[in-house]
mmCIF file of C-alpha atoms and ligand atoms in Angstrom:
data_model
loop_
_atom_site.group_PDB
_atom_site.id
_atom_site.type_symbol
_atom_site.label_atom_id
_atom_site.label_comp_id
_atom_site.label_asym_id
_atom_site.label_seq_id
_atom_site.Cartn_x
_atom_site.Cartn_y
_atom_site.Cartn_z
ATOM 1 C CA MET L 19 -52.941 -0.014 -25.580
ATOM 2 C CA LYS L 20 -52.515 -1.117 -21.978
ATOM 3 C CA THR L 21 -53.425 -4.676 -21.121
ATOM 4 C CA LYS L 22 -55.920 -5.402 -18.365
ATOM 5 C CA TYR L 23 -53.068 -6.487 -16.116
ATOM 6 C CA GLU L 24 -51.202 -3.239 -16.772
ATOM 7 C CA LYS L 25 -54.389 -1.327 -15.932
ATOM 8 C CA HIS L 26 -55.675 -3.352 -13.015
ATOM 9 C CA GLY L 27 -52.750 -5.293 -11.542
ATOM 10 C CA SER L 28 -53.412 -8.039 -9.035
ATOM 11 C CA LEU L 29 -56.988 -9.162 -8.599
ATOM 12 C CA HIS L 30 -58.987 -10.578 -5.740
ATOM 13 C CA VAL L 31 -62.507 -11.754 -4.997
ATOM 14 C CA ASN L 32 -64.606 -9.235 -3.072
ATOM 15 C CA ASN L 33 -67.315 -9.986 -0.513
ATOM 16 C CA LYS L 34 -69.962 -10.021 -3.245
ATOM 17 C CA GLY L 35 -68.134 -12.794 -5.090
ATOM 18 C CA ARG L 36 -66.830 -10.519 -7.851
ATOM 19 C CA LEU L 37 -63.330 -10.465 -9.309
ATOM 20 C CA VAL L 38 -61.970 -6.956 -8.661
ATOM 21 C CA ASP L 39 -58.778 -4.905 -8.665
ATOM 22 C CA HIS L 40 -57.299 -3.016 -5.692
ATOM 23 C CA ASN L 41 -59.773 -0.150 -6.260
ATOM 24 C CA GLY L 42 -62.729 -2.500 -6.182
ATOM 25 C CA THR L 43 -63.299 -2.165 -9.951
ATOM 26 C CA GLU L 44 -64.691 -5.321 -11.468
ATOM 27 C CA VAL L 45 -62.452 -7.065 -14.018
ATOM 28 C CA VAL L 46 -63.551 -9.687 -16.552
ATOM 29 C CA LEU L 47 -60.928 -11.792 -18.341
ATOM 30 C CA HIS L 48 -61.003 -13.567 -21.698
ATOM 31 C CA GLY L 49 -58.433 -15.869 -23.204
ATOM 32 C CA TYR L 50 -57.290 -19.214 -24.527
ATOM 33 C CA SER L 51 -56.200 -22.410 -22.814
ATOM 34 C CA THR L 52 -53.283 -24.447 -24.045
ATOM 35 C CA HIS L 53 -53.864 -28.114 -24.744
ATOM 36 C CA GLY L 54 -51.828 -30.318 -22.392
ATOM 37 C CA LEU L 55 -48.346 -28.913 -21.778
ATOM 38 C CA SER L 56 -46.909 -32.398 -22.209
ATOM 39 C CA TRP L 57 -48.645 -32.842 -25.588
ATOM 40 C CA TYR L 58 -48.153 -29.424 -27.195
ATOM 41 C CA PRO L 59 -45.354 -27.516 -25.439
ATOM 42 C CA GLN L 60 -44.321 -25.891 -28.733
ATOM 43 C CA TYR L 61 -47.156 -23.344 -28.491
ATOM 44 C CA VAL L 62 -45.823 -22.028 -25.187
ATOM 45 C CA ASN L 63 -43.610 -19.285 -26.546
ATOM 46 C CA ARG L 64 -43.471 -15.518 -26.301
ATOM 47 C CA ASP L 65 -44.063 -14.810 -30.001
ATOM 48 C CA PHE L 66 -47.278 -16.800 -30.042
ATOM 49 C CA PHE L 67 -48.529 -15.278 -26.798
ATOM 50 C CA GLU L 68 -47.744 -11.857 -28.223
ATOM 51 C CA TYR L 69 -49.684 -12.717 -31.364
ATOM 52 C CA MET L 70 -52.708 -13.778 -29.287
ATOM 53 C CA LYS L 71 -52.455 -10.572 -27.279
ATOM 54 C CA GLU L 72 -52.035 -8.193 -30.204
ATOM 55 C CA GLN L 73 -54.231 -9.859 -32.824
ATOM 56 C CA TRP L 74 -56.828 -11.711 -30.769
ATOM 57 C CA HIS L 75 -56.947 -9.391 -27.723
ATOM 58 C CA ILE L 76 -56.625 -12.069 -25.059
ATOM 59 C CA ASP L 77 -56.093 -10.992 -21.430
ATOM 60 C CA ILE L 78 -55.150 -14.368 -20.040
ATOM 61 C CA VAL L 79 -53.543 -17.682 -20.982
ATOM 62 C CA ARG L 80 -54.275 -20.932 -19.176
ATOM 63 C CA LEU L 81 -51.388 -23.387 -18.908
ATOM 64 C CA ALA L 82 -53.071 -26.805 -18.720
ATOM 65 C CA MET L 83 -50.753 -29.358 -17.169
ATOM 66 C CA TYR L 84 -52.298 -32.821 -17.259
ATOM 67 C CA THR L 85 -51.464 -34.922 -14.226
ATOM 68 C CA ALA L 86 -52.342 -38.415 -15.494
ATOM 69 C CA GLU L 87 -52.540 -38.522 -19.309
ATOM 70 C CA GLU L 88 -49.721 -38.479 -21.869
ATOM 71 C CA ASN L 89 -46.606 -37.937 -19.753
ATOM 72 C CA GLY L 90 -48.610 -36.008 -17.223
ATOM 73 C CA TYR L 91 -46.924 -34.676 -14.110
ATOM 74 C CA CYS L 92 -47.824 -37.645 -11.916
ATOM 75 C CA VAL L 93 -47.087 -40.455 -14.359
ATOM 76 C CA GLY L 94 -43.652 -39.545 -15.690
ATOM 77 C CA ASP L 95 -40.226 -39.618 -14.059
ATOM 78 C CA GLU L 96 -38.303 -36.736 -12.481
ATOM 79 C CA ASP L 97 -37.018 -35.535 -15.866
ATOM 80 C CA ASN L 98 -40.582 -35.344 -17.126
ATOM 81 C CA LYS L 99 -41.581 -33.287 -14.078
ATOM 82 C CA LYS L 100 -38.648 -30.978 -14.616
ATOM 83 C CA ALA L 101 -39.540 -30.560 -18.306
ATOM 84 C CA LEU L 102 -43.130 -29.637 -17.406
ATOM 85 C CA LEU L 103 -41.997 -27.138 -14.768
ATOM 86 C CA ASP L 104 -39.761 -25.592 -17.426
ATOM 87 C CA VAL L 105 -42.707 -25.206 -19.821
ATOM 88 C CA ILE L 106 -44.746 -23.586 -17.047
ATOM 89 C CA ASP L 107 -41.875 -21.222 -16.331
ATOM 90 C CA ARG L 108 -41.539 -20.311 -19.997
ATOM 91 C CA GLY L 109 -45.281 -19.656 -20.186
ATOM 92 C CA VAL L 110 -45.436 -17.639 -16.986
ATOM 93 C CA LYS L 111 -42.474 -15.492 -18.006
ATOM 94 C CA ALA L 112 -43.814 -14.852 -21.505
ATOM 95 C CA ALA L 113 -47.247 -13.930 -20.148
ATOM 96 C CA THR L 114 -45.715 -11.688 -17.506
ATOM 97 C CA GLU L 115 -43.482 -9.830 -19.962
ATOM 98 C CA LEU L 116 -46.525 -9.226 -22.144
ATOM 99 C CA GLY L 117 -48.735 -8.000 -19.298
ATOM 100 C CA LEU L 118 -51.100 -10.967 -19.426
ATOM 101 C CA TYR L 119 -52.715 -12.859 -16.594
ATOM 102 C CA VAL L 120 -51.877 -16.557 -16.511
ATOM 103 C CA ILE L 121 -53.467 -19.620 -14.936
ATOM 104 C CA ILE L 122 -51.382 -22.567 -13.777
ATOM 105 C CA ASP L 123 -53.783 -25.500 -14.060
ATOM 106 C CA TRP L 124 -53.378 -28.860 -12.245
ATOM 107 C CA HIS L 125 -55.292 -30.657 -14.973
ATOM 108 C CA ILE L 126 -56.778 -33.741 -13.355
ATOM 109 C CA LEU L 127 -58.993 -35.752 -15.699
ATOM 110 C CA ALA L 128 -58.289 -39.514 -15.950
ATOM 111 C CA ASP L 129 -57.298 -39.226 -12.283
ATOM 112 C CA SER L 130 -60.865 -38.309 -11.559
ATOM 113 C CA ASN L 131 -60.572 -37.427 -7.879
ATOM 114 C CA PRO L 132 -57.991 -34.845 -6.748
ATOM 115 C CA GLN L 133 -57.386 -36.974 -3.653
ATOM 116 C CA ILE L 134 -55.674 -39.575 -5.894
ATOM 117 C CA ASN L 135 -52.572 -37.474 -6.555
ATOM 118 C CA LYS L 136 -52.877 -35.226 -3.509
ATOM 119 C CA ALA L 137 -49.377 -35.902 -2.200
ATOM 120 C CA GLU L 138 -47.849 -34.789 -5.525
ATOM 121 C CA SER L 139 -50.232 -31.871 -5.681
ATOM 122 C CA LEU L 140 -49.214 -30.550 -2.256
ATOM 123 C CA LYS L 141 -45.540 -30.640 -3.270
ATOM 124 C CA PHE L 142 -46.277 -29.041 -6.634
ATOM 125 C CA TRP L 143 -48.296 -26.164 -5.196
ATOM 126 C CA ASP L 144 -45.745 -25.517 -2.473
ATOM 127 C CA TYR L 145 -43.038 -25.205 -5.140
ATOM 128 C CA ILE L 146 -45.166 -23.151 -7.549
ATOM 129 C CA SER L 147 -46.595 -20.716 -5.004
ATOM 130 C CA LYS L 148 -43.144 -20.111 -3.534
ATOM 131 C CA LYS L 149 -41.634 -19.517 -6.943
ATOM 132 C CA TYR L 150 -44.332 -17.188 -8.295
ATOM 133 C CA ALA L 151 -45.650 -15.509 -5.136
ATOM 134 C CA ALA L 152 -44.355 -12.070 -6.146
ATOM 135 C CA TYR L 153 -45.745 -12.078 -9.699
ATOM 136 C CA GLY L 154 -49.274 -10.803 -9.099
ATOM 137 C CA ASN L 155 -50.674 -11.906 -12.484
ATOM 138 C CA ILE L 156 -51.076 -15.607 -11.665
ATOM 139 C CA LEU L 157 -54.170 -17.584 -10.742
ATOM 140 C CA TYR L 158 -53.799 -21.089 -9.340
ATOM 141 C CA GLU L 159 -56.288 -23.693 -10.602
ATOM 142 C CA ILE L 160 -55.901 -26.598 -8.210
ATOM 143 C CA CYS L 161 -58.067 -29.313 -9.846
ATOM 144 C CA ASN L 162 -59.349 -29.017 -13.388
ATOM 145 C CA GLU L 163 -62.302 -31.410 -13.470
ATOM 146 C CA PRO L 164 -63.186 -33.746 -10.633
ATOM 147 C CA ASN L 165 -65.370 -36.414 -12.208
ATOM 148 C CA GLU L 166 -66.221 -40.083 -11.608
ATOM 149 C CA ASN L 167 -66.345 -41.300 -8.023
ATOM 150 C CA CYS L 168 -65.626 -37.884 -6.666
ATOM 151 C CA THR L 169 -67.932 -35.946 -4.371
ATOM 152 C CA TRP L 170 -67.861 -32.260 -3.499
ATOM 153 C CA ASN L 171 -66.697 -33.306 -0.022
ATOM 154 C CA ASP L 172 -63.637 -34.951 -1.614
ATOM 155 C CA VAL L 173 -62.875 -31.762 -3.555
ATOM 156 C CA LYS L 174 -63.525 -29.504 -0.603
ATOM 157 C CA SER L 175 -61.296 -31.422 1.771
ATOM 158 C CA TYR L 176 -58.584 -31.544 -0.920
ATOM 159 C CA ALA L 177 -58.873 -27.759 -1.345
ATOM 160 C CA GLU L 178 -58.693 -27.309 2.412
ATOM 161 C CA GLU L 179 -55.298 -29.010 2.368
ATOM 162 C CA VAL L 180 -53.901 -27.327 -0.753
ATOM 163 C CA ILE L 181 -55.019 -23.773 0.044
ATOM 164 C CA PRO L 182 -53.014 -23.434 3.298
ATOM 165 C CA VAL L 183 -49.904 -24.708 1.485
ATOM 166 C CA ILE L 184 -50.331 -21.995 -1.146
ATOM 167 C CA ARG L 185 -51.231 -19.291 1.375
ATOM 168 C CA LYS L 186 -48.115 -19.913 3.432
ATOM 169 C CA ASN L 187 -46.120 -18.718 0.379
ATOM 170 C CA ASP L 188 -48.571 -16.511 -1.478
ATOM 171 C CA PRO L 189 -51.267 -14.824 0.610
ATOM 172 C CA TYR L 190 -52.951 -12.949 -2.255
ATOM 173 C CA SER L 191 -53.385 -14.813 -5.555
ATOM 174 C CA VAL L 192 -56.805 -16.018 -6.615
ATOM 175 C CA ILE L 193 -57.327 -19.789 -6.330
ATOM 176 C CA LEU L 194 -59.709 -21.591 -8.705
ATOM 177 C CA VAL L 195 -61.407 -24.755 -7.508
ATOM 178 C CA GLY L 196 -62.987 -27.279 -9.876
ATOM 179 C CA THR L 197 -66.406 -28.693 -9.091
ATOM 180 C CA PRO L 198 -67.842 -32.232 -9.400
ATOM 181 C CA VAL L 199 -69.049 -33.791 -12.670
ATOM 182 C CA TRP L 200 -66.336 -32.274 -14.884
ATOM 183 C CA SER L 201 -66.695 -28.866 -13.228
ATOM 184 C CA GLN L 202 -70.420 -28.463 -13.600
ATOM 185 C CA ARG L 203 -71.902 -28.805 -10.101
ATOM 186 C CA LEU L 204 -71.626 -25.245 -8.854
ATOM 187 C CA ASP L 205 -74.777 -25.930 -6.854
ATOM 188 C CA GLU L 206 -72.887 -28.379 -4.634
ATOM 189 C CA ALA L 207 -70.197 -25.793 -3.930
ATOM 190 C CA CYS L 208 -72.912 -23.220 -3.256
ATOM 191 C CA ALA L 209 -74.539 -25.462 -0.662
ATOM 192 C CA ASN L 210 -71.260 -26.036 1.165
ATOM 193 C CA PRO L 211 -68.665 -23.425 0.200
ATOM 194 C CA ILE L 212 -65.030 -23.364 1.271
ATOM 195 C CA LYS L 213 -64.774 -21.329 4.462
ATOM 196 C CA ILE L 214 -61.040 -21.245 5.168
ATOM 197 C CA ASP L 215 -60.242 -18.700 2.452
ATOM 198 C CA ASN L 216 -62.194 -15.921 0.780
ATOM 199 C CA ASN L 217 -60.021 -15.446 -2.306
ATOM 200 C CA VAL L 218 -61.383 -18.476 -4.100
ATOM 201 C CA MET L 219 -63.517 -18.869 -7.228
ATOM 202 C CA TYR L 220 -65.439 -21.951 -8.301
ATOM 203 C CA VAL L 221 -64.944 -23.355 -11.757
ATOM 204 C CA LEU L 222 -67.607 -23.994 -14.379
ATOM 205 C CA HIS L 223 -66.780 -25.750 -17.662
ATOM 206 C CA PHE L 224 -69.222 -26.148 -20.535
ATOM 207 C CA TYR L 225 -69.213 -27.513 -24.084
ATOM 208 C CA ALA L 226 -72.017 -25.734 -25.864
ATOM 209 C CA ASN L 227 -73.035 -28.553 -28.187
ATOM 210 C CA THR L 228 -73.657 -30.771 -25.127
ATOM 211 C CA HIS L 229 -74.417 -28.517 -22.177
ATOM 212 C CA ARG L 230 -77.402 -26.251 -22.546
ATOM 213 C CA ASP L 231 -80.252 -24.869 -20.431
ATOM 214 C CA GLU L 232 -79.883 -27.332 -17.584
ATOM 215 C CA LEU L 233 -76.296 -26.246 -16.951
ATOM 216 C CA ARG L 234 -77.065 -22.608 -17.706
ATOM 217 C CA ASN L 235 -79.679 -22.777 -14.946
ATOM 218 C CA ILE L 236 -77.189 -24.222 -12.459
ATOM 219 C CA TYR L 237 -74.793 -21.404 -13.365
ATOM 220 C CA SER L 238 -77.411 -18.639 -13.130
ATOM 221 C CA GLU L 239 -78.603 -19.825 -9.760
ATOM 222 C CA ALA L 240 -75.057 -20.039 -8.384
ATOM 223 C CA VAL L 241 -74.243 -16.518 -9.540
ATOM 224 C CA ALA L 242 -77.541 -15.213 -8.162
ATOM 225 C CA ASN L 243 -76.518 -16.748 -4.825
ATOM 226 C CA GLY L 244 -73.262 -14.783 -4.904
ATOM 227 C CA LEU L 245 -70.947 -17.697 -5.701
ATOM 228 C CA PRO L 246 -67.726 -16.463 -7.366
ATOM 229 C CA VAL L 247 -67.646 -18.311 -10.701
ATOM 230 C CA PHE L 248 -64.845 -18.513 -13.273
ATOM 231 C CA VAL L 249 -65.157 -20.356 -16.617
ATOM 232 C CA SER L 250 -61.594 -21.585 -17.083
ATOM 233 C CA GLU L 251 -62.513 -23.859 -19.986
ATOM 234 C CA PHE L 252 -65.293 -24.075 -22.528
ATOM 235 C CA GLY L 253 -65.883 -25.259 -26.064
ATOM 236 C CA THR L 254 -68.405 -24.638 -28.783
ATOM 237 C CA CYS L 255 -68.426 -28.363 -29.607
ATOM 238 C CA SER L 256 -69.379 -31.546 -27.744
ATOM 239 C CA ALA L 257 -68.046 -32.557 -24.342
ATOM 240 C CA ASP L 258 -65.491 -34.915 -25.873
ATOM 241 C CA GLY L 259 -63.789 -31.939 -27.536
ATOM 242 C CA ASN L 260 -65.049 -33.089 -30.906
ATOM 243 C CA GLY L 261 -68.389 -33.209 -32.719
ATOM 244 C CA GLY L 262 -70.159 -30.231 -34.207
ATOM 245 C CA HIS L 263 -69.200 -26.592 -33.722
ATOM 246 C CA ASN L 264 -72.398 -25.030 -32.399
ATOM 247 C CA PRO L 265 -72.128 -21.231 -32.544
ATOM 248 C CA GLU L 266 -75.846 -20.688 -31.769
ATOM 249 C CA GLU L 267 -75.633 -22.435 -28.399
ATOM 250 C CA ALA L 268 -72.193 -20.956 -27.736
ATOM 251 C CA ASP L 269 -73.544 -17.432 -28.358
ATOM 252 C CA LYS L 270 -76.291 -18.057 -25.791
ATOM 253 C CA TRP L 271 -73.624 -18.962 -23.260
ATOM 254 C CA ILE L 272 -71.477 -15.915 -24.008
ATOM 255 C CA GLU L 273 -74.478 -13.605 -23.680
ATOM 256 C CA LEU L 274 -75.322 -15.129 -20.309
ATOM 257 C CA LEU L 275 -71.718 -14.972 -19.054
ATOM 258 C CA ASP L 276 -71.460 -11.348 -20.189
ATOM 259 C CA SER L 277 -74.636 -10.415 -18.364
ATOM 260 C CA ASN L 278 -72.962 -11.605 -15.136
ATOM 261 C CA ASN L 279 -69.442 -10.336 -15.876
ATOM 262 C CA THR L 280 -68.062 -13.862 -15.782
ATOM 263 C CA SER L 281 -64.591 -14.479 -17.210
ATOM 264 C CA PHE L 282 -64.173 -17.193 -19.841
ATOM 265 C CA ILE L 283 -61.354 -19.127 -21.486
ATOM 266 C CA MET L 284 -61.622 -21.316 -24.565
ATOM 267 C CA TRP L 285 -60.228 -24.852 -24.992
ATOM 268 C CA ASN L 286 -57.725 -25.453 -26.818
ATOM 269 C CA ILE L 287 -54.537 -24.201 -28.470
ATOM 270 C CA SER L 288 -53.301 -27.018 -30.709
ATOM 271 C CA ASN L 289 -53.476 -28.410 -34.221
ATOM 272 C CA ARG L 290 -54.889 -31.717 -32.985
ATOM 273 C CA ASP L 291 -57.428 -33.285 -35.292
ATOM 274 C CA GLU L 292 -60.474 -32.392 -33.181
ATOM 275 C CA THR L 293 -63.174 -29.727 -33.329
ATOM 276 C CA SER L 294 -62.044 -27.880 -30.196
ATOM 277 C CA ALA L 295 -58.503 -27.320 -31.491
ATOM 278 C CA SER L 296 -57.644 -23.809 -32.659
ATOM 279 C CA PHE L 297 -55.573 -24.775 -35.705
ATOM 280 C CA VAL L 298 -56.102 -27.192 -38.592
ATOM 281 C CA PRO L 299 -53.807 -30.268 -38.503
ATOM 282 C CA GLU L 300 -51.799 -29.045 -41.509
ATOM 283 C CA CYS L 301 -50.820 -25.848 -39.691
ATOM 284 C CA ASP L 302 -47.388 -26.387 -38.177
ATOM 285 C CA ASN L 303 -46.826 -22.743 -37.353
ATOM 286 C CA TYR L 304 -46.364 -22.277 -33.603
ATOM 287 C CA THR L 305 -45.673 -18.556 -33.409
ATOM 288 C CA GLY L 306 -47.913 -16.778 -35.920
ATOM 289 C CA PRO L 307 -48.756 -14.833 -37.897
ATOM 290 C CA PHE L 308 -51.662 -17.001 -38.986
ATOM 291 C CA THR L 309 -54.011 -16.880 -41.939
ATOM 292 C CA ASP L 310 -57.733 -17.596 -41.866
ATOM 293 C CA GLU L 311 -57.016 -20.996 -43.414
ATOM 294 C CA ASP L 312 -54.889 -21.924 -40.411
ATOM 295 C CA LEU L 313 -57.839 -21.522 -38.035
ATOM 296 C CA ARG L 314 -60.630 -23.977 -37.385
ATOM 297 C CA GLU L 315 -64.231 -22.761 -37.295
ATOM 298 C CA THR L 316 -64.228 -22.749 -33.486
ATOM 299 C CA ALA L 317 -61.190 -20.488 -33.360
ATOM 300 C CA LYS L 318 -62.578 -18.131 -36.014
ATOM 301 C CA TRP L 319 -65.746 -17.836 -33.974
ATOM 302 C CA PHE L 320 -63.737 -17.171 -30.797
ATOM 303 C CA VAL L 321 -61.462 -14.600 -32.422
ATOM 304 C CA SER L 322 -64.569 -12.621 -33.342
ATOM 305 C CA VAL L 323 -65.945 -13.010 -29.804
ATOM 306 C CA LEU L 324 -62.647 -11.726 -28.404
ATOM 307 C CA ASP L 325 -62.711 -8.844 -30.856
ATOM 308 C CA ALA L 326 -66.204 -7.895 -29.677
ATOM 309 C CA HIS L 327 -64.948 -7.972 -26.083
ATOM 310 C CA LYS L 328 -61.746 -6.055 -26.577
ATOM 311 C CA GLN L 329 -61.298 -3.100 -24.319
ATOM 312 C CA SER L 330 -61.380 0.371 -25.791
HETATM 313 C C1 IDC R 402 -59.358 -33.464 -24.300
HETATM 314 C C2 IDC R 402 -58.492 -33.092 -25.481
HETATM 315 C C3 IDC R 402 -58.150 -34.342 -26.272
HETATM 316 C C4 IDC R 402 -57.520 -35.350 -25.343
HETATM 317 C C5 IDC R 402 -58.371 -35.603 -24.118
HETATM 318 C C6 IDC R 402 -57.626 -36.465 -23.116
HETATM 319 O O1 IDC R 402 -59.171 -32.143 -26.269
HETATM 320 O O2 IDC R 402 -57.276 -34.034 -27.334
HETATM 321 O O3 IDC R 402 -57.356 -36.581 -26.042
HETATM 322 O O4 IDC R 402 -58.692 -34.386 -23.482
HETATM 323 O O5 IDC R 402 -58.505 -37.163 -22.338
HETATM 324 C C7 IDC R 402 -62.487 -31.469 -20.798
HETATM 325 C C8 IDC R 402 -61.103 -31.576 -20.277
HETATM 326 C C9 IDC R 402 -60.084 -31.529 -21.394
HETATM 327 C C10 IDC R 402 -60.584 -32.295 -22.601
HETATM 328 C C11 IDC R 402 -61.818 -31.575 -23.139
HETATM 329 C C12 IDC R 402 -62.380 -32.213 -24.392
HETATM 330 O O6 IDC R 402 -60.802 -30.623 -19.283
HETATM 331 O O7 IDC R 402 -58.870 -32.052 -20.914
HETATM 332 O O8 IDC R 402 -59.566 -32.281 -23.552
HETATM 333 N N1 IDC R 402 -62.821 -31.529 -22.096
HETATM 334 O O9 IDC R 402 -62.767 -33.533 -24.155
HETATM 335 N N2 IDC R 402 -63.584 -31.345 -20.090
HETATM 336 C C13 IDC R 402 -64.646 -31.359 -20.924
HETATM 337 C C14 IDC R 402 -64.173 -31.469 -22.206
#
């Protein structure tokens, strides 16, 4: 069976805010996000990606590279940077060989405002967009979750500096921009969208056991206003990545996203001892195949969601 990338190739955002291929056909992507590349690089390997593609029917992998936490890109030395770039390269190549889309994610979190590490970011995106410009299956996520002490104006002016750096090297790839309050305030982006580029999508993140109708309403209104929205991270649990797995609330979200053809990616591939992790802590298998006992409840739920969304 052909993958979505093999069928559709490079994607872009059309003038109605939809993600489409070169024929204008709408494309919706589903997949898994790694945990931090500096915490769990062992899952970034071709065999595991192939397992997720063949058995779980993912279309896309998100490579989450923390910038501030746990040997993140902006806190380690040059060797640490080099090691992270190598993991990204391994992930991009594996995804590309398998015909998957892949997101390179500048995962700001403790560094709550993308302006904080902007100088590093500009260098990183120049390097990355030069290196991968010809690939066609890559999406660039330039700031995971702006949060405390960060306004939409901060994010927007950051994006207005990063986007031209990327575009100089790579005129075509889709760019994903996080929104304030841990990527929830699509309404602020809607009121004052980025004008310098039209191949941009705005990021929504939700954790179904925490975020419910209030956030669903913000999302619905943004989509109704034509804002291009991409869910590059979500969980079925609470916003801290832990707490209860809430399939009822998660199902409501999936139904709503489906009704708007919005792409979604689940957090996270790891065996960390937390509800949002895909594997139980005892599972030290990083390639597959996996048994049901290896998977946490959240991952079992998501595997069945992916199965229901698999292309015919
Ligand atoms: C969490 C991880 C956890 C780690 C923490 C670091 O699951 O293991 O200790 O980050 O601060 C997000 C973030 C994502 C979070 C996740 C769960 O993008 O990095 O991962 N989350 O808290 N936004 C909302 C929830």
